[in-house]
Amino acid sequence: RAGVGDTIVALATPEGEGGLAVVRLSGPGAVAVVRALLTAGSAAQEIVSHRAWRAVLRWPGEEGTRMVSGRAALRAEAPGGPPDGEPRPGEPLDEAIVLPLLAPHSYTGEDTVELQCHGGRLTARRLVGACVAAGARPAAPGEFTRRAFLNGRLSLDQAEAVADLIHAEDELTARAALRQLRGGLRDELASLEAPLRALLAELEGRLEFSADDPSGCEPVAAEPHLAAAAARLDALLAAAPAARRLREGVQVVLVGPPNVGKSSLFNALLGHERAIVDPEPGTTRDVVEAVLSHAGCRFVLHDTAGLRAGAGRGESLGQGRAREAMARADIVLCLRAAGSERGPEPAWQPELPPGAVALSVVTKGDLAGAGERGAGESGAGETDTAPLSGAALAAAARAGDGALVTSARTGFGVVALRQALAAAADQAKLREVAAQGWLLNERHRHALLSARRELEEVRDASRADAGEEVVATLLAGALARLGEVSGRVFTERLLDEVFGRFCVGK
């Protein structure tokens, strides 16, 4: 599709001090806007795509402004001259690198020009203002990527991968976003849709043929194609939980009674003090969150209020938030202190969400003799290879099979617990999703679920001999749902929702 007709400008790098900043223009008037910022000699030179040059950029003069935008010219000719603080026509703003990227070989598919100027809030802001004075308009959030989608440079899922890549905070998420940006999900969907499209074309062709010669049509063998597509859709949907964990982080919630050592273990896992630790029961009233990066994954740790009966009003509010955190957890660490009886599961523990894992953890192992090497031997180099003392073995036995004994004071067991978190997070699945580039979000999941349901309706209609016209109509609907993922089928409202989450300048 062609561009939308106007020229947009925005700062493409974060605001603030830095070595350089990039101001980006895109649209049919991008080159003319930049020419209005150049001196007469520079403005006359030939513009060659993907060839950069150094130039002094100036506030647009009266003649250049009138050439690009009559509205901007009227503004420059207003009584009293430019507003206070605005540079005068022709005033130098910066020495910059001008890089033209002409259509169709640009990110947006339109004429694009990048101005690489000195970093700092004022310089970049003044250049954006100069471009607006010369006829461009400020870009809306995500508008550059939206134009790339509308001009066929990216599918919609690839465009979303751009935002995921920008916001990635760990290696696996960045890898997954980059793979999706390079076509991982788009190619899988195209491969899935191809036999269904061929089936639809065959059904429609037979319907036309049967109108002329009803006796010459044989039934279409739809079942094998529908079964294969359903299996591939199931595989994609099975990857959705892992994709969510990559995007949002693996949610780890520490729960247990007051004074069991949740905050101390929370700090020990992080390697620094984040939560307040105090012997007084009920110190933690709210959920405290922090991010742990381990084994290429991002874990979001949640320290929660102690759970017990007979709590006061303030403590009860904290317990309610603890239960809410557990309901969203991927991993729940069920803590109890060394020497305490295991007993039945507490009445307050809710049913784990689907796919969540519960790990039993014994805290304060040093009180039972675990981790006797001392605090000076713990920390980043901790390996958990030293043998447990007899008391620690006894504590582990009382904890039950599979329980992990830890000591926040000495650091004993902390590395083993981090490794257990990595295993419980199903790293194999996370890495598989990253390698395939299936970083599905909730929009993708919803569309795929709808397509899966409609595909089942197609199979039911085919098995019931409902007629090829009915099967073709239902199949077209299922393909439309699949098309929502890649953006082959879209509405302006959908694009507003997707690109409204982007930053300005991307």
XYZ file of C-alpha atoms in Angstrom:
506
model
C 0.000 0.000 0.000
C 1.101 3.562 -0.596
C 2.081 5.910 2.197
C -0.519 8.021 3.926
C 0.608 11.234 2.251
C 2.134 13.401 4.954
C 5.632 13.504 6.405
C 6.307 12.637 10.040
C 9.248 13.321 12.318
C 10.326 12.100 15.747
C 13.357 11.477 17.892
C 14.255 7.810 17.322
C 16.661 7.519 20.260
C 15.935 7.999 23.977
C 15.923 11.534 25.296
C 18.838 12.584 27.455
C 22.575 13.032 27.304
C 24.500 10.747 24.985
C 27.059 10.553 22.244
C 24.503 11.083 19.524
C 20.794 11.250 18.835
C 18.837 10.282 15.729
C 15.953 12.341 14.368
C 13.956 10.370 11.811
C 11.680 11.669 9.039
C 9.451 9.545 6.827
C 7.030 10.434 4.063
C 6.943 11.933 0.578
C 8.262 15.281 1.792
C 11.146 13.942 3.916
C 13.849 15.077 1.473
C 12.242 18.500 0.932
C 12.018 19.073 4.696
C 15.713 18.306 5.111
C 16.652 20.526 2.176
C 14.882 23.382 3.974
C 17.330 22.909 6.880
C 20.450 23.069 4.691
C 22.426 25.997 3.368
C 21.923 26.860 -0.291
C 25.016 24.974 -1.398
C 24.223 21.813 0.557
C 20.559 21.866 -0.422
C 21.497 21.851 -4.105
C 23.563 18.669 -3.922
C 22.242 15.389 -5.284
C 20.459 13.158 -2.781
C 21.632 9.555 -3.113
C 19.904 6.823 -1.125
C 22.011 5.161 1.593
C 24.856 7.660 1.130
C 25.524 9.844 4.160
C 27.197 13.229 4.349
C 27.996 15.810 7.001
C 26.104 19.078 6.964
C 25.299 22.084 9.102
C 21.588 22.049 9.866
C 19.848 25.402 10.338
C 16.449 26.624 11.376
C 14.465 26.823 8.106
C 14.623 30.190 6.404
C 11.615 32.064 5.096
C 12.099 31.014 1.470
C 12.652 27.337 2.248
C 9.727 27.249 4.631
C 7.331 28.748 2.073
C 8.496 26.160 -0.472
C 7.647 23.237 1.818
C 4.689 24.403 3.855
C 2.556 27.516 3.429
C 1.266 27.095 6.997
C 4.801 27.132 8.388
C 5.592 30.173 6.246
C 2.657 32.097 7.735
C 3.951 31.171 11.172
C 7.389 32.556 10.320
C 5.855 35.773 8.962
C 3.652 36.359 12.006
C 3.967 39.813 13.620
C 6.818 39.948 16.063
C 8.740 37.092 14.415
C 9.259 33.655 15.920
C 8.046 32.909 19.465
C 10.414 33.583 22.364
C 13.151 30.965 22.519
C 12.648 29.769 18.961
C 15.750 30.094 16.756
C 15.807 32.751 14.058
C 15.555 31.733 10.382
C 18.918 30.467 9.191
C 20.342 30.052 12.702
C 22.721 27.019 12.887
C 21.403 24.212 15.092
C 24.041 21.479 14.818
C 26.573 19.716 12.640
C 25.015 16.369 11.792
C 25.195 13.360 9.516
C 22.383 13.280 6.964
C 21.462 9.766 5.821
C 18.757 9.461 3.108
C 17.017 6.079 2.823
C 14.747 6.427 -0.171
C 11.643 4.386 -1.027
C 11.155 1.512 -1.269
C 14.429 0.545 0.413
C 13.730 1.963 3.862
C 12.227 0.766 7.121
C 8.844 2.326 6.366
C 8.899 1.739 2.622
C 8.681 5.530 2.138
C 11.349 8.180 1.620
C 13.144 8.365 4.964
C 15.927 10.616 6.190
C 17.844 10.154 9.439
C 19.631 13.103 11.026
C 22.397 11.871 13.322
C 23.108 14.799 15.602
C 24.920 15.335 18.903
C 23.216 13.799 21.915
C 21.410 15.889 24.501
C 17.852 16.987 25.067
C 18.072 20.462 23.560
C 19.861 19.755 20.261
C 17.573 16.902 19.223
C 14.484 18.774 20.356
C 15.484 21.820 18.298
C 16.032 19.677 15.198
C 12.597 18.075 15.596
C 11.142 21.570 15.948
C 12.957 22.713 12.820
C 11.541 19.782 10.840
C 8.036 20.629 12.056
C 8.585 24.281 11.086
C 9.637 23.067 7.634
C 6.415 21.120 7.097
C 6.632 17.771 8.880
C 4.333 16.813 11.722
C 5.205 15.001 14.976
C 4.818 11.236 14.646
C 2.306 9.327 16.743
C 3.465 6.363 18.872
C 4.535 3.490 16.640
C 3.720 5.379 13.459
C 6.963 4.526 11.662
C 6.380 0.800 12.213
C 2.695 1.202 11.362
C 3.706 2.652 7.993
C 6.155 -0.219 7.515
C 3.233 -2.622 8.025
C 0.854 -0.705 5.740
C 3.505 -0.568 3.017
C 4.117 -4.314 3.201
C 7.553 -4.142 4.772
C 6.490 -6.116 7.854
C 3.629 -8.405 8.814
C 1.707 -7.392 11.935
C 3.345 -10.047 14.112
C 6.755 -8.879 12.880
C 5.826 -5.310 13.784
C 4.924 -6.463 17.309
C 8.269 -8.254 17.507
C 9.961 -4.870 17.022
C 8.417 -3.654 20.288
C 9.260 -6.945 22.019
C 12.887 -6.627 20.917
C 13.101 -3.066 22.210
C 11.709 -4.069 25.601
C 13.571 -7.392 25.933
C 15.493 -7.648 29.210
C 17.062 -11.078 28.849
C 18.885 -13.086 26.217
C 16.133 -15.579 25.401
C 13.425 -12.945 24.953
C 15.662 -10.897 22.670
C 16.467 -14.009 20.666
C 12.790 -14.931 20.354
C 11.787 -11.401 19.314
C 14.547 -11.216 16.706
C 13.589 -14.607 15.282
C 9.938 -13.526 15.051
C 11.015 -10.241 13.447
C 12.873 -12.277 10.841
C 9.702 -14.183 10.004
C 9.512 -17.145 12.413
C 5.806 -16.874 13.220
C 4.863 -15.398 9.826
C 6.496 -18.295 7.961
C 4.863 -20.907 10.199
C 1.447 -19.369 9.623
C 2.020 -19.108 5.867
C 3.014 -22.782 5.755
C -0.023 -23.719 7.851
C -2.413 -21.690 5.701
C -1.109 -22.842 2.293
C -2.872 -26.262 2.172
C -6.036 -24.730 3.652
C -6.055 -22.061 0.954
C -5.548 -24.727 -1.683
C -8.426 -26.690 -0.167
C -10.664 -23.615 -0.185
C -9.785 -22.907 -3.824
C -10.619 -26.514 -4.729
C -13.949 -26.340 -2.893
C -14.898 -23.064 -4.583
C -13.833 -24.426 -7.981
C -15.945 -27.536 -7.545
C -18.925 -25.443 -6.492
C -18.674 -23.514 -9.761
C -18.185 -26.711 -11.763
C -21.123 -28.451 -10.078
C -23.455 -25.621 -11.072
C -22.773 -26.471 -14.719
C -22.428 -30.257 -14.416
C -23.684 -31.668 -11.092
C -22.811 -35.242 -12.069
C -19.117 -34.566 -12.643
C -18.019 -33.623 -9.124
C -16.290 -35.904 -6.662
C -16.216 -35.078 -2.905
C -13.152 -33.192 -1.734
C -10.887 -35.091 0.697
C -10.746 -32.329 3.304
C -10.069 -34.389 6.435
C -6.273 -34.904 6.049
C -5.658 -31.176 5.468
C -7.884 -30.146 8.361
C -6.290 -32.658 10.745
C -2.767 -31.518 9.848
C -3.689 -27.846 10.298
C -5.348 -28.575 13.660
C -2.206 -30.355 14.892
C 0.001 -27.420 13.911
C -2.378 -24.971 15.577
C -2.250 -27.070 18.743
C 1.557 -26.885 18.664
C 1.441 -23.099 18.348
C -1.054 -22.755 21.202
C 1.062 -25.052 23.375
C 3.906 -22.557 22.982
C 1.793 -19.641 24.280
C 2.548 -20.144 28.020
C 6.287 -20.250 27.391
C 6.018 -17.176 25.168
C 4.219 -15.312 27.952
C 6.970 -16.275 30.394
C 9.593 -14.979 27.984
C 7.774 -11.684 27.504
C 6.670 -11.038 31.095
C 9.271 -13.052 32.988
C 8.739 -16.270 34.946
C 6.573 -15.320 37.938
C 8.009 -16.795 41.162
C 6.038 -16.302 44.387
C 7.496 -17.002 47.837
C 4.821 -18.054 50.350
C 4.776 -19.350 53.891
C 3.936 -18.414 57.476
C 5.317 -15.266 59.150
C 8.996 -15.294 60.119
C 9.763 -18.300 57.935
C 12.497 -16.297 56.176
C 10.777 -15.345 52.921
C 12.312 -11.860 52.717
C 15.772 -13.151 53.667
C 15.654 -15.842 50.978
C 14.217 -13.297 48.510
C 17.269 -11.057 49.109
C 19.663 -14.023 48.951
C 18.284 -15.103 45.552
C 18.738 -11.571 44.228
C 22.211 -11.205 45.722
C 21.393 -7.845 47.320
C 19.064 -6.317 49.890
C 15.679 -5.521 48.378
C 13.080 -6.523 50.959
C 13.037 -5.380 54.595
C 14.000 -8.131 57.032
C 12.911 -7.929 60.679
C 12.202 -10.506 63.399
C 8.808 -8.980 64.077
C 6.030 -11.064 62.473
C 4.037 -9.316 59.760
C 6.839 -6.972 58.631
C 6.013 -7.634 54.963
C 2.513 -6.305 54.327
C 2.577 -5.817 50.561
C 3.990 -7.811 47.638
C 7.586 -6.808 46.891
C 8.815 -7.520 43.359
C 12.304 -7.743 41.899
C 13.872 -9.269 38.794
C 16.418 -12.077 38.900
C 18.306 -12.806 35.674
C 19.636 -16.350 35.669
C 20.658 -18.831 32.969
C 19.550 -16.416 30.239
C 16.025 -16.156 31.702
C 14.207 -13.437 33.610
C 12.479 -14.396 36.838
C 10.163 -11.941 38.591
C 10.350 -12.728 42.308
C 7.422 -11.831 44.570
C 7.993 -11.607 48.324
C 4.634 -11.848 50.070
C 3.063 -11.336 53.477
C 3.149 -14.253 55.914
C 0.006 -16.366 55.828
C -1.586 -17.294 59.138
C -4.943 -17.342 60.850
C -6.030 -14.541 63.164
C -4.167 -11.735 61.352
C -5.183 -8.109 61.847
C -6.808 -5.931 59.193
C -3.599 -4.582 57.664
C -1.960 -7.998 57.635
C -5.099 -9.555 56.129
C -4.929 -7.106 53.213
C -1.353 -8.196 52.589
C -2.414 -11.844 52.709
C -5.089 -11.134 50.102
C -2.456 -9.713 47.773
C -0.275 -12.743 48.434
C -3.097 -15.017 47.289
C -3.593 -12.868 44.184
C 0.112 -13.211 43.377
C -0.111 -16.985 43.821
C -3.034 -17.125 41.392
C -0.766 -15.621 38.695
C 2.344 -17.618 39.594
C 4.365 -19.861 37.322
C 6.399 -21.175 40.257
C 5.381 -21.139 43.933
C 8.111 -21.573 46.551
C 6.425 -23.090 49.614
C 8.668 -22.179 52.535
C 8.958 -23.531 56.053
C 11.752 -23.279 58.576
C 14.164 -26.134 59.315
C 12.869 -28.351 62.095
C 9.210 -27.556 61.523
C 6.831 -30.385 60.833
C 5.636 -30.820 57.268
C 2.036 -31.614 58.203
C -0.916 -31.303 55.808
C -1.118 -28.574 53.197
C -2.240 -25.295 54.825
C -5.877 -24.387 54.342
C -4.906 -21.012 52.885
C -3.007 -22.480 49.928
C -5.197 -22.108 46.812
C -5.216 -24.458 43.886
C -2.235 -23.715 41.677
C -2.958 -22.083 38.317
C -2.719 -24.383 35.273
C 0.891 -25.184 34.478
C 2.278 -23.753 37.728
C 4.939 -25.652 39.679
C 5.262 -25.835 43.473
C 8.734 -26.232 45.017
C 9.149 -27.138 48.684
C 11.932 -25.132 50.317
C 13.355 -25.415 53.822
C 14.737 -22.125 55.177
C 17.105 -21.367 58.070
C 19.105 -24.496 57.363
C 22.013 -23.016 59.313
C 19.979 -23.425 62.500
C 19.911 -27.152 61.806
C 23.593 -27.301 60.840
C 23.382 -26.751 57.087
C 25.781 -24.336 55.430
C 28.342 -24.356 58.246
C 31.029 -22.933 55.934
C 30.062 -19.454 57.048
C 28.936 -16.365 55.269
C 32.417 -15.589 53.994
C 32.306 -18.665 51.758
C 28.922 -17.986 50.240
C 27.845 -15.665 47.432
C 28.379 -15.629 43.691
C 30.952 -18.430 43.853
C 28.685 -20.727 45.909
C 28.476 -24.199 44.401
C 26.518 -26.184 47.024
C 29.034 -29.025 46.629
C 30.075 -29.342 50.291
C 28.459 -32.305 52.055
C 25.543 -31.645 54.366
C 26.021 -32.187 58.056
C 24.025 -34.871 59.830
C 21.637 -32.244 61.200
C 21.081 -30.836 57.708
C 20.396 -34.305 56.333
C 17.884 -34.801 59.107
C 16.266 -31.472 58.240
C 16.057 -32.524 54.592
C 14.465 -35.795 55.592
C 11.858 -34.036 57.705
C 11.215 -31.675 54.792
C 10.218 -34.570 52.558
C 11.648 -35.905 49.314
C 12.655 -33.222 46.841
C 12.697 -30.365 49.343
C 15.604 -27.919 49.046
C 17.426 -26.897 52.213
C 18.655 -23.291 52.197
C 20.283 -20.781 54.489
C 19.977 -17.104 53.634
C 22.526 -16.274 56.341
C 25.330 -18.432 54.906
C 24.157 -18.650 51.295
C 23.873 -22.425 51.492
C 21.464 -23.897 48.932
C 20.847 -20.626 47.118
C 22.616 -21.691 43.924
C 20.782 -25.012 43.983
C 17.501 -23.130 44.356
C 18.326 -20.905 41.380
C 19.055 -24.046 39.354
C 15.763 -25.538 40.491
C 13.971 -22.385 39.325
C 15.598 -22.685 35.902
C 14.517 -26.330 35.660
C 10.957 -25.577 36.840
C 10.679 -22.785 34.270
C 11.040 -25.461 31.562
C 14.054 -23.914 29.924
C 13.889 -26.443 27.102
C 10.474 -25.113 26.097
C 11.602 -21.500 26.474
C 14.597 -22.118 24.252
C 12.454 -23.960 21.720
C 10.039 -21.028 21.499
C 12.964 -18.608 21.181
C 14.540 -20.661 18.403
C 11.263 -20.888 16.480
C 10.387 -17.218 16.895
C 6.908 -17.915 18.271
C 6.750 -15.076 20.798
C 2.962 -15.225 20.947
C 1.095 -12.506 22.799
C -2.494 -12.510 24.043
C -3.785 -11.125 20.739
C -2.113 -13.936 18.820
C -3.370 -16.558 21.267
C -6.949 -15.306 21.056
C -6.920 -15.329 17.231
C -5.359 -18.800 17.121
C -7.900 -20.156 19.602
C -10.724 -18.743 17.471
C -9.187 -20.271 14.342
C -8.803 -23.623 16.125
C -12.472 -23.635 17.163
C -13.625 -22.662 13.677
C -11.402 -25.315 12.149
C -13.107 -27.882 14.367
C -16.445 -26.651 13.046
C -15.128 -27.167 9.507
C -14.163 -30.764 10.364
C -17.562 -31.413 11.945
C -19.351 -30.041 8.879
C -17.165 -32.093 6.553
C -17.760 -35.315 8.506
C -21.504 -34.655 8.604
C -21.624 -34.128 4.821
C -23.076 -30.656 5.384
C -22.195 -29.718 1.826
C -19.150 -28.172 0.198
C -20.633 -24.686 0.271
C -21.014 -24.835 4.067
C -17.513 -26.286 4.484
C -16.044 -23.587 2.218
C -17.790 -20.795 4.150
C -16.565 -22.095 7.517
C -13.054 -22.622 6.157
C -12.922 -19.043 4.868
C -13.825 -17.867 8.382
C -11.037 -19.932 9.963
C -8.527 -18.515 7.467
C -9.705 -14.998 8.311
C -8.962 -15.644 12.000
C -5.465 -16.825 11.093
C -5.045 -13.729 8.945
C -5.593 -11.530 12.004
C -2.280 -12.739 13.459
C -0.183 -11.706 10.459
C -2.323 -8.656 9.694
C -3.597 -10.013 6.402
C -6.986 -9.216 7.927
C -7.098 -6.085 10.075
C -9.144 -3.091 11.153
C -7.987 0.424 11.963
C -9.075 -0.166 15.557
C -6.778 -3.187 15.760
C -3.853 -1.164 14.417
C -4.576 1.605 16.930
C -4.447 -0.938 19.753
C -1.239 -2.577 18.526
C 0.780 0.511 17.666
C -0.568 2.603 20.523
C 1.681 0.535 22.797
C 4.802 1.544 20.868
C 7.079 4.405 21.812
C 7.204 7.593 19.738
C 9.959 7.356 17.133
C 9.537 3.646 16.363
